[in-house]
Coordinates of C-alpha atoms in Angstrom, one line a residue:
Chain A
X1122 CA -80.0 66.5 -67.6
X1123 CA -77.9 65.2 -65.1
X1124 CA -79.4 67.3 -62.3
X1125 CA -83.1 66.1 -63.2
X1126 CA -82.2 62.6 -63.3
X1127 CA -81.0 63.2 -59.9
X1128 CA -84.2 64.6 -59.3
X1129 CA -85.6 61.6 -60.2
X1130 CA -86.9 62.8 -63.7
X1131 CA -86.0 60.3 -66.6
X1132 CA -85.0 62.5 -69.1
X1133 CA -84.1 62.4 -73.1
X1134 CA -81.9 65.0 -74.6
X1135 CA -82.4 65.9 -78.4
X1136 CA -79.6 67.3 -80.3
X1137 CA -77.9 67.4 -83.5
X1138 CA -75.4 65.0 -84.8
X1139 CA -73.0 67.8 -84.1
X1140 CA -73.4 67.8 -80.4
X1141 CA -72.4 64.0 -80.1
X1142 CA -68.9 64.4 -79.1
X1143 CA -69.9 67.1 -76.9
X1144 CA -72.3 64.8 -75.0
X1145 CA -70.0 62.0 -74.9
X1146 CA -67.3 64.4 -73.2
X1147 CA -69.7 65.9 -70.7
X1148 CA -71.2 62.1 -69.8
X1149 CA -67.5 61.0 -69.3
X1150 CA -66.7 63.9 -67.3
X1151 CA -69.7 63.4 -65.2
X1152 CA -69.6 59.6 -64.9
X1153 CA -73.1 59.6 -66.6
X1154 CA -74.9 57.7 -69.1
X1155 CA -77.7 60.3 -70.2
X1156 CA -80.0 59.3 -72.8
X1157 CA -80.1 61.3 -76.3
X1158 CA -81.6 61.2 -79.6
X1159 CA -79.4 62.8 -82.4
X1160 CA -80.7 64.4 -85.3
X1161 CA -78.9 65.4 -88.7
X1162 CA -76.9 68.5 -88.5
X1163 CA -77.4 71.4 -89.1
X1164 CA -81.0 72.8 -88.0
X1165 CA -80.4 76.4 -87.9
X1166 CA -81.5 77.0 -91.6
X1167 CA -84.0 74.6 -91.8
X1168 CA -87.8 75.7 -92.8
X1169 CA -90.6 75.2 -90.2
X1170 CA -92.0 72.3 -92.1
X1171 CA -88.7 70.6 -92.4
X1172 CA -88.3 70.9 -88.6
X1173 CA -91.7 69.6 -88.1
X1174 CA -91.2 66.7 -90.2
X1175 CA -87.8 65.9 -88.3
X1176 CA -90.0 66.0 -85.2
X1177 CA -92.2 63.2 -86.7
X1178 CA -89.8 61.2 -87.9
X1179 CA -88.1 61.0 -84.5
X1180 CA -91.0 61.2 -82.0
X1181 CA -91.0 57.4 -81.4
X1182 CA -87.3 56.7 -80.7
X1183 CA -87.6 59.9 -78.1
X1184 CA -90.4 58.3 -76.6
X1185 CA -89.2 55.4 -76.3
X1186 CA -86.0 56.6 -74.4
X1187 CA -88.4 57.9 -72.0
X1188 CA -90.9 55.0 -71.1
X1189 CA -90.5 51.6 -71.2
X1190 CA -94.0 51.0 -72.9
Chain B
X394 CA -31.2 60.0 -65.3
X395 CA -34.1 59.3 -63.3
X396 CA -35.1 56.5 -61.0
X397 CA -37.6 55.5 -63.8
X398 CA -34.9 54.3 -66.3
X399 CA -33.8 50.7 -66.3
X400 CA -31.8 49.4 -63.6
X401 CA -27.7 48.9 -64.5
X402 CA -27.7 45.2 -65.3
X403 CA -24.2 45.0 -64.0
X404 CA -21.9 46.8 -61.5
X405 CA -22.4 48.3 -58.5
X406 CA -26.0 50.0 -57.1
X407 CA -25.9 52.2 -54.1
X408 CA -29.0 53.9 -52.5
X409 CA -28.7 56.7 -50.2
X410 CA -30.3 59.5 -48.9
X411 CA -28.8 63.0 -47.4
X412 CA -31.0 62.7 -44.1
X413 CA -29.2 60.0 -43.0
X414 CA -25.7 60.2 -41.1
X415 CA -24.0 56.8 -42.2
X416 CA -24.7 57.8 -45.6
X417 CA -23.0 60.8 -45.3
X418 CA -20.5 59.0 -43.9
X419 CA -20.1 56.4 -46.8
X420 CA -20.1 59.3 -49.3
X421 CA -16.1 59.3 -49.7
X422 CA -16.2 55.4 -50.3
X423 CA -18.9 55.6 -52.6
X424 CA -16.2 58.1 -54.7
X425 CA -13.7 55.3 -54.3
X426 CA -15.8 52.8 -55.6
X427 CA -17.0 54.9 -58.5
X428 CA -13.3 55.0 -59.6
X429 CA -12.6 51.2 -59.3
X430 CA -16.1 49.8 -60.7
X431 CA -19.4 51.0 -62.2
X432 CA -21.4 52.5 -59.8
X433 CA -25.1 54.1 -60.0
X434 CA -26.2 56.1 -57.0
X435 CA -29.9 56.4 -56.6
X436 CA -30.6 59.6 -53.8
X437 CA -33.8 59.3 -52.4
X438 CA -34.3 62.9 -51.1
X439 CA -31.9 65.3 -52.2
X440 CA -30.8 64.8 -55.8
X441 CA -27.6 67.0 -55.0
X442 CA -26.0 64.5 -52.5
X443 CA -23.5 63.2 -52.4
X444 CA -22.0 66.2 -53.9
X445 CA -18.6 64.1 -54.3
X446 CA -20.2 61.4 -56.8
X447 CA -20.5 63.2 -60.1
X448 CA -23.2 60.4 -61.6
X449 CA -26.1 60.9 -59.2
X450 CA -29.4 59.4 -60.2
X451 CA -32.4 61.1 -59.0
X452 CA -34.7 58.4 -57.0
X453 CA -36.8 61.0 -55.1
X454 CA -40.1 59.5 -56.9
X455 CA -38.6 56.4 -55.0
X456 CA -39.4 53.9 -58.2
X457 CA -36.0 52.3 -58.0
X458 CA -35.6 52.2 -54.4
X459 CA -39.1 50.3 -54.5
X460 CA -38.1 48.0 -57.7
X461 CA -34.9 47.2 -55.5
X462 CA -36.9 46.4 -52.4
X463 CA -34.8 48.8 -50.6
X464 CA -35.1 48.8 -46.9
X465 CA -32.3 50.4 -45.1
X466 CA -29.8 53.4 -46.8
X467 CA -26.9 52.9 -47.5
X468 CA -27.9 50.1 -49.4
X469 CA -24.9 48.4 -51.4
X470 CA -25.7 46.0 -54.3
X471 CA -24.0 44.1 -57.3
X472 CA -25.7 43.2 -60.2
X473 CA -24.2 40.5 -62.6
X474 CA -26.2 40.1 -66.1
X475 CA -29.2 41.7 -65.1
X476 CA -29.3 39.5 -61.4
X477 CA -28.6 40.8 -58.2
X478 CA -26.0 38.7 -56.5
X479 CA -24.8 40.4 -53.5
X480 CA -26.4 43.2 -51.2
X481 CA -25.5 44.8 -48.0
X482 CA -26.9 47.8 -45.8
X483 CA -25.7 50.1 -43.4
X484 CA -21.8 50.5 -43.4
X485 CA -19.7 47.4 -42.5
X486 CA -16.3 47.7 -43.9
X487 CA -16.0 43.6 -44.6
X488 CA -19.4 43.3 -45.8
X489 CA -18.7 46.5 -48.3
X490 CA -15.5 45.0 -49.4
X491 CA -17.2 41.4 -50.3
X492 CA -19.8 43.1 -52.3
X493 CA -17.6 45.5 -54.1
X494 CA -15.1 42.9 -54.3
X495 CA -12.4 44.8 -53.5
X496 CA -10.4 46.2 -50.3
X497 CA -8.6 49.0 -48.4
X498 CA -11.8 51.2 -48.6
X499 CA -13.0 53.6 -46.3
X500 CA -10.1 54.0 -44.4
X501 CA -10.6 56.6 -41.4
X502 CA -14.3 55.2 -41.1
X503 CA -15.3 53.3 -38.4
X504 CA -15.1 49.2 -39.1
X505 CA -19.1 49.3 -38.9
X506 CA -22.4 52.0 -38.3
X507 CA -26.2 51.0 -38.8
X508 CA -28.1 52.4 -41.4
X509 CA -31.4 54.3 -41.4
X510 CA -34.7 53.8 -42.6
X511 CA -35.6 53.8 -46.3
X512 CA -38.0 56.4 -47.5
X513 CA -39.6 54.1 -49.5
X514 CA -40.7 52.0 -46.8
X515 CA -42.3 54.9 -44.6
X516 CA -46.1 54.3 -43.9
X517 CA -48.2 56.2 -46.4
X518 CA -45.4 56.2 -48.7
X519 CA -45.2 52.6 -49.2
X520 CA -48.9 52.3 -50.0
X521 CA -48.9 55.0 -52.5
X522 CA -45.9 52.7 -54.1
X523 CA -47.8 49.5 -54.2
X524 CA -50.7 51.4 -55.4
X525 CA -48.8 52.6 -58.3
X526 CA -47.0 49.7 -59.3
X527 CA -50.4 47.9 -59.2
X528 CA -49.0 45.4 -56.2
X529 CA -51.6 45.7 -53.9
X530 CA -53.6 42.7 -54.5
X531 CA -56.9 44.2 -54.5
X532 CA -59.3 42.7 -56.6
X533 CA -62.1 45.0 -56.3
X534 CA -63.5 46.6 -59.6
X535 CA -61.9 50.5 -59.9
X536 CA -64.7 53.0 -60.5
X537 CA -63.2 56.0 -62.4
X538 CA -64.8 59.1 -61.5
X539 CA -65.5 61.7 -64.2
X540 CA -63.0 64.8 -64.1
X541 CA -65.9 67.2 -63.3
X542 CA -67.3 65.2 -60.5
X543 CA -67.0 66.0 -56.8
X544 CA -65.8 63.3 -55.1
X545 CA -68.5 63.4 -52.1
X546 CA -71.3 64.0 -54.6
X547 CA -70.0 61.4 -56.8
X548 CA -70.6 58.8 -53.9
X549 CA -74.1 59.9 -53.1
X550 CA -75.0 59.8 -57.0
X551 CA -73.9 56.0 -57.1
X552 CA -76.5 55.6 -54.1
X553 CA -73.7 54.1 -51.8
X554 CA -74.7 56.3 -49.3
X555 CA -76.8 56.0 -46.1
X556 CA -78.0 59.3 -46.6
X557 CA -74.8 60.6 -44.8
X558 CA -71.5 61.6 -46.5
X559 CA -68.8 58.7 -47.0
X560 CA -65.2 58.9 -47.0
X561 CA -63.9 58.1 -50.5
X562 CA -62.3 54.4 -50.5
X563 CA -59.2 55.3 -52.5
X564 CA -56.8 52.4 -53.3
X565 CA -54.5 53.8 -50.4
X566 CA -57.1 53.9 -47.8
X567 CA -58.4 50.2 -48.5
X568 CA -54.9 49.0 -48.4
X569 CA -54.1 50.8 -44.8
X570 CA -57.6 49.4 -43.8
X571 CA -56.6 45.8 -44.4
X572 CA -53.4 46.1 -42.7
X573 CA -56.0 46.2 -39.5
X574 CA -56.4 42.4 -39.9
X575 CA -54.4 39.4 -40.6
X576 CA -56.7 37.7 -42.7
X577 CA -56.8 37.1 -46.1
X578 CA -58.5 39.9 -48.4
X579 CA -60.4 37.4 -50.5
X580 CA -61.6 35.2 -47.3
X581 CA -65.6 35.2 -47.8
X582 CA -67.1 36.3 -44.4
X583 CA -70.6 34.9 -45.5
X584 CA -73.1 35.6 -48.0
X585 CA -74.9 39.4 -47.9
X586 CA -78.5 39.7 -48.3
X587 CA -80.6 39.9 -50.6
X588 CA -78.5 39.5 -53.6
X589 CA -76.7 36.7 -51.3
X590 CA -73.3 38.4 -52.4
X591 CA -70.0 37.5 -50.9
X592 CA -69.0 39.4 -48.3
X593 CA -65.1 39.3 -48.7
X594 CA -62.8 40.8 -46.2
X595 CA -61.6 43.2 -48.8
X596 CA -65.3 44.3 -49.5
X597 CA -66.1 44.9 -45.9
X598 CA -62.8 47.1 -45.6
X599 CA -63.9 49.4 -49.0
X600 CA -67.2 49.8 -46.8
X601 CA -65.3 49.9 -43.4
X602 CA -63.5 53.1 -45.1
X603 CA -66.5 54.6 -46.1
X604 CA -68.3 54.5 -42.9
X605 CA -65.3 56.2 -41.3
X606 CA -63.5 53.1 -39.7
X607 CA -59.6 53.1 -38.8
X608 CA -58.1 50.0 -39.5
X609 CA -58.1 48.9 -36.0
X610 CA -61.6 48.7 -36.1
X611 CA -61.7 46.3 -39.2
X612 CA -61.6 43.2 -36.9
X613 CA -64.4 44.2 -34.8
X614 CA -66.4 44.9 -38.1
X615 CA -65.5 41.6 -39.5
X616 CA -66.8 39.9 -36.4
X617 CA -69.9 42.0 -36.7
X618 CA -70.4 40.7 -40.5
X619 CA -70.2 37.2 -39.5
X620 CA -72.4 37.4 -36.7
X621 CA -75.2 39.5 -39.0
X622 CA -74.7 36.9 -41.8
X623 CA -74.8 33.7 -39.6
X624 CA -77.9 31.8 -40.6
X625 CA -79.6 32.3 -37.2
X626 CA -79.6 35.7 -37.2
X627 CA -81.9 35.6 -40.3
X628 CA -80.6 38.7 -42.0
X629 CA -82.5 38.7 -45.0
X630 CA -85.9 38.6 -42.6
X631 CA -84.5 41.5 -40.4
X632 CA -83.7 43.5 -43.7
X633 CA -87.4 42.9 -45.3
X634 CA -89.3 43.2 -42.8
X635 CA -92.2 45.9 -42.3
X636 CA -91.0 46.1 -38.4
X637 CA -88.4 48.5 -36.9
X638 CA -85.6 46.4 -36.4
X639 CA -81.7 46.4 -37.5
X640 CA -78.6 44.9 -36.3
X641 CA -77.8 46.0 -32.9
X642 CA -74.4 45.6 -31.6
X643 CA -73.0 45.2 -28.4
X644 CA -68.9 44.5 -27.7
X645 CA -67.1 42.9 -25.2
X646 CA -63.6 42.5 -24.1
X647 CA -60.3 44.0 -24.1
X648 CA -60.8 45.5 -27.7
X649 CA -63.1 48.0 -25.9
X650 CA -60.2 49.8 -24.7
X651 CA -57.9 49.2 -27.4
X652 CA -59.7 50.9 -30.0
X653 CA -61.5 53.7 -27.6
X654 CA -65.2 52.2 -27.5
X655 CA -67.6 54.3 -25.5
X656 CA -69.4 52.0 -22.9
X657 CA -70.2 54.9 -20.4
X658 CA -71.8 58.3 -20.5
X659 CA -73.9 58.7 -23.8
X660 CA -72.8 54.8 -25.0
X661 CA -76.0 54.7 -27.1
X662 CA -75.4 58.0 -28.4
X663 CA -73.0 59.9 -31.0
X664 CA -69.6 61.1 -30.3
X665 CA -67.4 58.0 -30.4
X666 CA -66.0 57.5 -33.6
X667 CA -65.1 53.7 -32.9
X668 CA -69.0 53.2 -31.7
X669 CA -70.7 55.1 -34.6
X670 CA -68.2 53.5 -37.6
X671 CA -68.5 49.9 -36.6
X672 CA -72.2 50.4 -36.4
X673 CA -72.2 51.9 -39.7
X674 CA -70.0 49.7 -41.7
X675 CA -72.1 46.6 -41.2
X676 CA -75.2 48.7 -42.5
X677 CA -73.1 49.8 -45.6
X678 CA -72.1 46.1 -46.3
X679 CA -75.6 45.2 -46.6
X680 CA -76.8 48.0 -48.6
X681 CA -74.0 48.2 -51.1
X682 CA -72.7 44.4 -51.0
X683 CA -76.0 42.9 -50.2
X684 CA -78.0 45.3 -52.4
X685 CA -80.5 45.9 -49.4
X686 CA -81.6 49.1 -49.8
X687 CA -85.0 51.3 -48.0
X688 CA -88.2 50.8 -50.0
X689 CA -86.7 47.9 -52.1
X690 CA -86.3 44.8 -50.2
X691 CA -86.1 46.8 -47.1
X692 CA -89.8 47.3 -46.3
X693 CA -89.4 49.2 -42.9
X694 CA -92.5 51.2 -42.3
X695 CA -90.7 53.8 -39.9
X696 CA -87.4 51.9 -39.2
X697 CA -85.8 53.3 -36.7
X698 CA -82.9 55.7 -36.2
X699 CA -80.4 52.9 -35.0
X700 CA -80.5 51.9 -38.9
X701 CA -77.7 54.4 -39.4
X702 CA -75.7 52.8 -36.7
X703 CA -76.2 50.8 -33.5
X704 CA -73.2 50.0 -32.0
X705 CA -72.0 50.3 -28.0
X706 CA -69.8 48.6 -25.8
X707 CA -70.7 46.9 -22.6
X708 CA -69.5 48.7 -19.2
X709 CA -67.7 45.4 -17.7
X710 CA -65.4 47.1 -15.5
X711 CA -68.1 48.5 -13.4
X712 CA -70.6 45.6 -13.5
X713 CA -71.0 43.3 -11.1
X714 CA -72.4 41.1 -13.5
X715 CA -70.6 38.7 -16.0
X716 CA -70.2 40.3 -19.5
X717 CA -72.9 39.4 -22.2
X718 CA -70.7 37.4 -24.1
X719 CA -69.5 35.1 -21.0
X720 CA -73.3 34.9 -20.5
X721 CA -73.5 33.5 -24.1
X722 CA -70.6 30.9 -23.6
X723 CA -67.5 32.7 -24.5
X724 CA -64.6 32.3 -22.1
X725 CA -64.1 35.9 -20.0
X726 CA -61.3 38.0 -21.5
X727 CA -62.3 37.3 -25.1
X728 CA -63.1 40.0 -27.2
X729 CA -66.6 39.3 -28.9
X730 CA -69.8 41.1 -30.9
X731 CA -73.4 40.3 -30.1
X732 CA -75.8 41.1 -32.9
X733 CA -79.1 41.5 -31.9
X734 CA -82.3 42.3 -34.4
X735 CA -83.4 45.6 -32.5
X736 CA -84.4 49.1 -32.6
X737 CA -85.0 52.2 -30.5
X738 CA -84.5 52.8 -26.9
X739 CA -87.6 53.0 -24.4
X740 CA -86.4 54.8 -21.3
X741 CA -86.8 53.3 -17.8
X742 CA -87.0 56.1 -15.3
X743 CA -86.9 55.3 -12.0
X744 CA -85.5 57.5 -9.4
X745 CA -86.9 56.2 -6.2
X746 CA -86.6 52.5 -5.9
X747 CA -83.9 51.7 -3.4
X748 CA -85.0 47.7 -3.5
X749 CA -84.0 45.3 -6.4
X750 CA -87.5 44.2 -5.9
X751 CA -89.2 47.2 -6.6
X752 CA -86.6 48.4 -9.5
X753 CA -87.1 45.1 -10.9
X754 CA -91.0 45.8 -11.3
X755 CA -90.0 49.4 -12.9
X756 CA -88.3 47.1 -15.5
X757 CA -91.1 44.5 -15.7
X758 CA -93.6 47.1 -16.0
X759 CA -91.8 48.8 -18.9
X760 CA -90.9 45.6 -20.7
X761 CA -94.5 44.2 -20.7
X762 CA -95.2 47.3 -23.0
X763 CA -92.8 46.6 -25.9
X764 CA -95.0 46.8 -28.7
X765 CA -98.3 46.6 -27.1
X766 CA -100.0 45.6 -23.7
X767 CA -101.8 43.5 -25.6
X768 CA -99.3 41.2 -27.3
X769 CA -97.3 38.3 -25.7
X770 CA -94.9 36.9 -26.4
X771 CA -93.9 40.1 -28.3
X772 CA -90.1 40.1 -29.1
X773 CA -86.5 39.7 -27.9
X774 CA -85.4 42.5 -25.8
X775 CA -82.1 43.9 -24.3
X776 CA -82.5 45.8 -21.0
X777 CA -79.5 48.2 -20.8
X778 CA -79.0 48.6 -17.0
X779 CA -77.4 51.9 -16.0
X780 CA -74.8 52.1 -12.9
X781 CA -77.1 53.7 -11.0
X782 CA -79.4 51.2 -11.2
X783 CA -76.6 48.3 -11.4
X784 CA -75.8 49.7 -7.9
X785 CA -79.0 48.5 -6.3
X786 CA -78.8 45.0 -7.6
X787 CA -74.8 45.0 -6.3
X788 CA -75.7 46.2 -3.1
X789 CA -78.2 43.4 -2.4
X790 CA -76.2 40.9 -4.3
X791 CA -78.1 40.2 -6.8
X792 CA -76.7 38.0 -9.5
X793 CA -77.6 38.3 -13.3
X794 CA -79.3 34.8 -12.7
X795 CA -81.2 36.3 -9.6
X796 CA -82.2 39.4 -12.1
X797 CA -83.3 37.3 -14.9
X798 CA -85.6 35.2 -12.8
X799 CA -87.1 37.8 -11.0
X800 CA -88.0 39.7 -14.5
X801 CA -89.3 36.4 -16.2
X802 CA -91.7 36.0 -13.3
X803 CA -92.8 39.2 -13.1
X804 CA -93.3 39.2 -17.1
X805 CA -96.0 36.6 -16.4
X806 CA -99.0 38.2 -18.1
X807 CA -102.7 36.8 -17.3
X808 CA -104.3 35.6 -20.6
X809 CA -107.5 37.5 -19.9
X810 CA -105.3 41.0 -20.0
X811 CA -104.1 39.8 -23.7
X812 CA -107.6 38.8 -25.5
X813 CA -108.4 40.9 -28.2
X814 CA -110.9 43.3 -26.9
X815 CA -109.7 43.4 -23.5
X816 CA -108.8 46.8 -22.1
X817 CA -110.9 48.1 -24.9
X818 CA -108.1 47.5 -27.2
X819 CA -109.1 45.2 -30.5
X820 CA -105.7 44.3 -30.6
X821 CA -105.1 40.9 -28.5
X822 CA -105.1 37.0 -28.6
X823 CA -108.1 34.4 -28.9
X824 CA -110.2 34.0 -25.8
X825 CA -109.0 30.4 -25.3
X826 CA -105.8 32.7 -23.7
X827 CA -108.4 33.0 -20.8
X828 CA -107.0 31.2 -17.7
X829 CA -103.7 31.0 -19.2
X830 CA -100.4 33.0 -18.4
X831 CA -98.6 34.1 -21.0
X832 CA -94.8 35.5 -20.7
X833 CA -93.9 38.6 -22.5
X834 CA -90.6 36.9 -23.4
X835 CA -89.7 33.6 -24.8
X836 CA -86.9 31.7 -22.6
X837 CA -83.6 33.2 -23.2
X838 CA -85.4 36.3 -25.0
X839 CA -84.3 38.7 -22.4
X840 CA -80.6 39.8 -22.3
X841 CA -79.3 42.5 -19.6
X842 CA -76.2 44.7 -20.1
X843 CA -74.6 47.3 -18.1
X844 CA -73.7 50.6 -19.6
X845 CA -74.1 54.3 -19.3
X846 CA -72.9 57.3 -17.6
X847 CA -72.3 57.2 -13.7
X848 CA -75.0 60.0 -12.9
X849 CA -78.7 59.3 -13.7
X850 CA -81.3 56.3 -13.0
X851 CA -82.0 55.7 -16.6
X852 CA -82.0 52.5 -17.8
X853 CA -83.1 51.5 -21.2
X854 CA -84.5 48.9 -23.4
X855 CA -84.2 47.9 -27.0
X856 CA -86.6 46.0 -28.4
X857 CA -86.7 43.2 -31.2
X858 CA -88.3 41.9 -33.7
X859 CA -91.5 40.0 -33.6
X860 CA -90.0 36.9 -35.3
X861 CA -87.5 35.5 -33.0
X862 CA -85.6 32.6 -31.9
X863 CA -86.3 29.7 -34.4
X864 CA -89.1 31.7 -36.3
X865 CA -87.0 34.4 -37.0
X866 CA -83.9 36.1 -35.7
X867 CA -81.4 34.9 -32.4
X868 CA -78.7 36.9 -31.3
X869 CA -75.5 35.7 -32.6
X870 CA -72.0 36.3 -30.9
X871 CA -68.9 36.0 -32.6
X872 CA -65.2 36.3 -31.4
X873 CA -63.0 39.4 -32.7
X874 CA -60.0 37.5 -34.6
X875 CA -57.6 39.8 -35.8
Chain C
X440 CA -58.5 61.6 -61.9
X441 CA -60.2 60.0 -58.6
X442 CA -60.4 56.1 -58.7
X443 CA -62.2 54.5 -56.1
X444 CA -62.8 50.9 -55.0
X445 CA -66.2 49.5 -55.8
X446 CA -67.9 48.7 -52.5
X447 CA -70.9 46.9 -54.2
X448 CA -71.0 43.7 -55.6
X449 CA -70.6 44.2 -58.8
X450 CA -73.7 43.0 -60.5
X451 CA -74.1 46.7 -62.6
X452 CA -72.1 48.9 -64.3
X453 CA -69.9 51.7 -62.8
X454 CA -71.5 54.2 -64.7
X455 CA -73.9 56.2 -62.6
X456 CA -77.2 54.2 -63.5
X457 CA -79.9 56.0 -65.6
X458 CA -83.0 56.5 -64.0
X459 CA -85.6 53.6 -64.5
X460 CA -88.1 54.6 -66.9
X461 CA -91.9 54.3 -66.0
X462 CA -93.7 51.2 -67.7
X463 CA -96.0 53.5 -69.8
X464 CA -96.4 57.1 -70.6
X465 CA -100.4 57.5 -70.8
X466 CA -101.2 59.2 -67.5
X467 CA -98.0 60.8 -67.0
X468 CA -96.9 64.5 -67.6
X469 CA -94.1 65.0 -70.0
X470 CA -92.1 68.4 -69.5
X471 CA -90.8 69.8 -72.9
X472 CA -87.7 72.0 -71.6
X473 CA -86.4 74.4 -74.5
X474 CA -82.6 75.2 -73.9
X475 CA -83.3 78.3 -76.3
X476 CA -81.4 77.6 -79.2
X477 CA -82.9 79.2 -82.1
X478 CA -85.3 76.7 -83.9
X479 CA -85.5 74.3 -81.1
X480 CA -89.1 75.7 -80.4
X481 CA -90.5 74.7 -83.6
X482 CA -89.2 70.9 -82.8
X483 CA -90.7 71.0 -79.6
X484 CA -94.0 72.5 -80.7
X485 CA -94.4 69.7 -83.1
X486 CA -93.5 67.1 -80.2
X487 CA -95.9 68.9 -78.2
X488 CA -98.8 68.4 -81.1
X489 CA -97.9 64.7 -81.1
X490 CA -97.8 63.8 -77.4
X491 CA -101.2 65.8 -77.0
X492 CA -102.9 63.9 -79.8
X493 CA -101.9 60.9 -77.8
X494 CA -103.4 62.4 -74.9
X495 CA -100.4 62.7 -72.9
X496 CA -100.0 66.1 -70.6
X497 CA -97.5 68.2 -71.5
X498 CA -95.9 71.0 -69.8
X499 CA -93.6 73.7 -71.7
X500 CA -90.7 75.2 -69.9
X501 CA -87.4 77.6 -71.3
X502 CA -84.0 78.4 -70.0
X503 CA -83.7 82.0 -69.7
X504 CA -80.4 81.9 -71.9
X505 CA -78.8 79.2 -73.8
X506 CA -75.3 80.1 -72.5
X507 CA -75.7 78.8 -68.8
X508 CA -77.5 76.0 -66.9
X509 CA -81.1 75.8 -66.2
X510 CA -81.6 78.1 -63.0
X511 CA -82.0 76.1 -59.4
X512 CA -85.7 77.2 -59.3
X513 CA -86.6 76.1 -62.6
X514 CA -85.3 72.5 -62.4
X515 CA -87.0 72.5 -58.9
X516 CA -90.0 73.7 -60.7
X517 CA -89.9 71.1 -63.5
X518 CA -89.0 68.2 -61.3
X519 CA -92.5 69.2 -58.8
X520 CA -94.4 69.4 -62.2
X521 CA -93.7 66.4 -64.6
X522 CA -92.7 63.0 -64.4
X523 CA -90.2 62.8 -67.5
X524 CA -88.4 65.4 -69.5
X525 CA -87.5 65.9 -73.1
X526 CA -84.8 68.5 -73.4
X527 CA -83.9 70.4 -76.8
X528 CA -82.6 71.1 -79.2
X529 CA -78.7 71.1 -78.8
X530 CA -76.0 71.2 -81.5

C-alpha cells in the first residue's frame, strides 16, 4: 500500500479486526499513516451471502477514505 | 559499578585514562589516597587501569566524565554533601595535597607534570555526549524514522528533496554544522515564502546539512538566505513566477579561499563542493522551511537547471576590475554574497576580437537577444567575462565603468525594431515606439563579473526576471558574518 | 532507530502524510487489488458490482501469491491504469 501511495495512487486497505495490530506495527515501522477499514473477524468461514452483506455495509466508509466527495 | 551510577556525594573522585603518561605517573598516588580517604577512580579508556587501585569504575561510556565536565586527565575532585568543593587537574603535588587535604604524597614524583586532553571532550565524542544528554539546545522537532525505513528513502518520501539524495540531518551533524557560526541558533534570518515561516539559523543549518555543506560554509549560507529573504529580492515572486529564474549567487572576498570555492575552470559547473552545496542549501530552505515547491506555488513553465544550485565565486585575483561586492558598495576585502534572480547561461563566443570595441559589440549583440530580440527592456543580467576576454579590456586599460558605458550605449535599440510585427514577429511593443530608443536594460540592470578558466574565449550571460528593479526583484548583497 | 531533525517549518505532522484524496470518484478508475487470501474475492466482487452500478470504472488485479508483496511489474501496471486502489482482504 505504501508503495502504491508513493506512486501517486491513493489506497485504502480492507482487513479484518484481527489485522489491526499488525497494520499499526507495519505503519509505525514504515513511518506511514495508511487508510484502513476493519471488518469483523473472521471471514474465512462466512458464506458468500454474508461476505456480500459485509461489502455492502462497509462500502461507504471504504469509498469515503478514497475520495473526498 | 559503571560510570552511569550516581556520583559519590562525599570524598575524592579521580578521572584518568591509561593513554596518558601523567595518569600513569600518578597511579601510585591514587593508591596512597585510596588508603587515606574515600576515593572513586573513573577510567575513561581501559577499565583495568590503574591496576594498583582496587576499586576502579568503568567510564568508557564517558557519562561520569561528561557530568563532571572533565577536560584534562588526571582530574582530582573533592565532593562534600553532594557538592564539588575543590578540583585540580594534571599533576601538581601542592594542588593534590590541597584537594586531598593531606600531605606527603607522591614521593619520588616531580613537583608537577601537565595532564592530557580528556576523552570526553574530543571532537565527535563531545557532540555525541551532548546529544545523549539532551544538551544540544536544538529545538527543532525530532522526526523518528520507522525501523524498516531506509534513511535515504525516508527523506525522499517526506518530500524534503530537490530530487537528488540528501545527507540525513542527525542531531550530531546539525550540532557540528552550528559550530560553523557564532550566531544564535534561534536567530531568525528572515521569513521564507510562500508560508512566511521563520528561517532560523538552526533550520538553515538543518537544510545545509542535507545539502551536503561543511560547517565552515554555514556563514555563507546564512548570508545567502539573508540576501534572498531581503524584501528587495522579492523571493515570493521569484519563486512563484512562470519564468525561469531562481537565486543565482556570486561570492566575493576572502571567504572564497577559506572554504575552497571555485572561481576558475568550470566555475559555473559541477565538481566543487562549496559552490554546489551552498547554492543547494538555499533552495532547500525555500522548499522545506518556506514550503515553496515546483507545481505548487512555484509555477515555472520550464524552470532551469540552476534551480538545483547556482553559486560561484568571482575571480577577483585575476581581474583588473573591482569585485562585484565593491561595485555594489561594500568595502574591499569584505566577504559577501550577491543574490540575483537569474537563470541558465547563454554563451558568448568570440575568438577573433582583438579590440575592446569589437568584443563589446559581441557582448552587446548577445545581450540584446535575451528573452527575445523584440523585447526591451527585458530583464537584468549578469555578464560573466572569462579571463581571456577580460584580458582584452585590461590590455586596453578599460575600467569596469568604461565597459558599462560602452555596453549600455550598444544596447540602445531603435523603437522601430521593437514594434509588434517588426521582423515578421508578432511579439513586441506598441506602434508608438517608433522614433524612440529603448535600452535593453534598465539603469543598473547589468552586472559584470570575472570568472572561469584561463583557456577559452567563452564568456556567458545569466539572464534575469522580467520583473526587475522596483517592479520585481533587485539584486541584494549581504556581508558574510561568522 | 534513526532520529532526524525536521528541516521544515513544522506545520504538518511528522508521519509521512497520506496522499491527498481526489475530490470526487466519478470519472475515475478504481483498482481492486485482491491480495490472494481466501474469500477476499467474494468481498471484492460485491464492491465491484456496487461501483459499477454507480458508473465508476473498475479494474481487477490479483497478487500472484499472498505470501509475498505484489511484484514490481504489477504495481507499475496498477499505477499506470487506475487512479485509486482498494486492497483486500487481509486478516
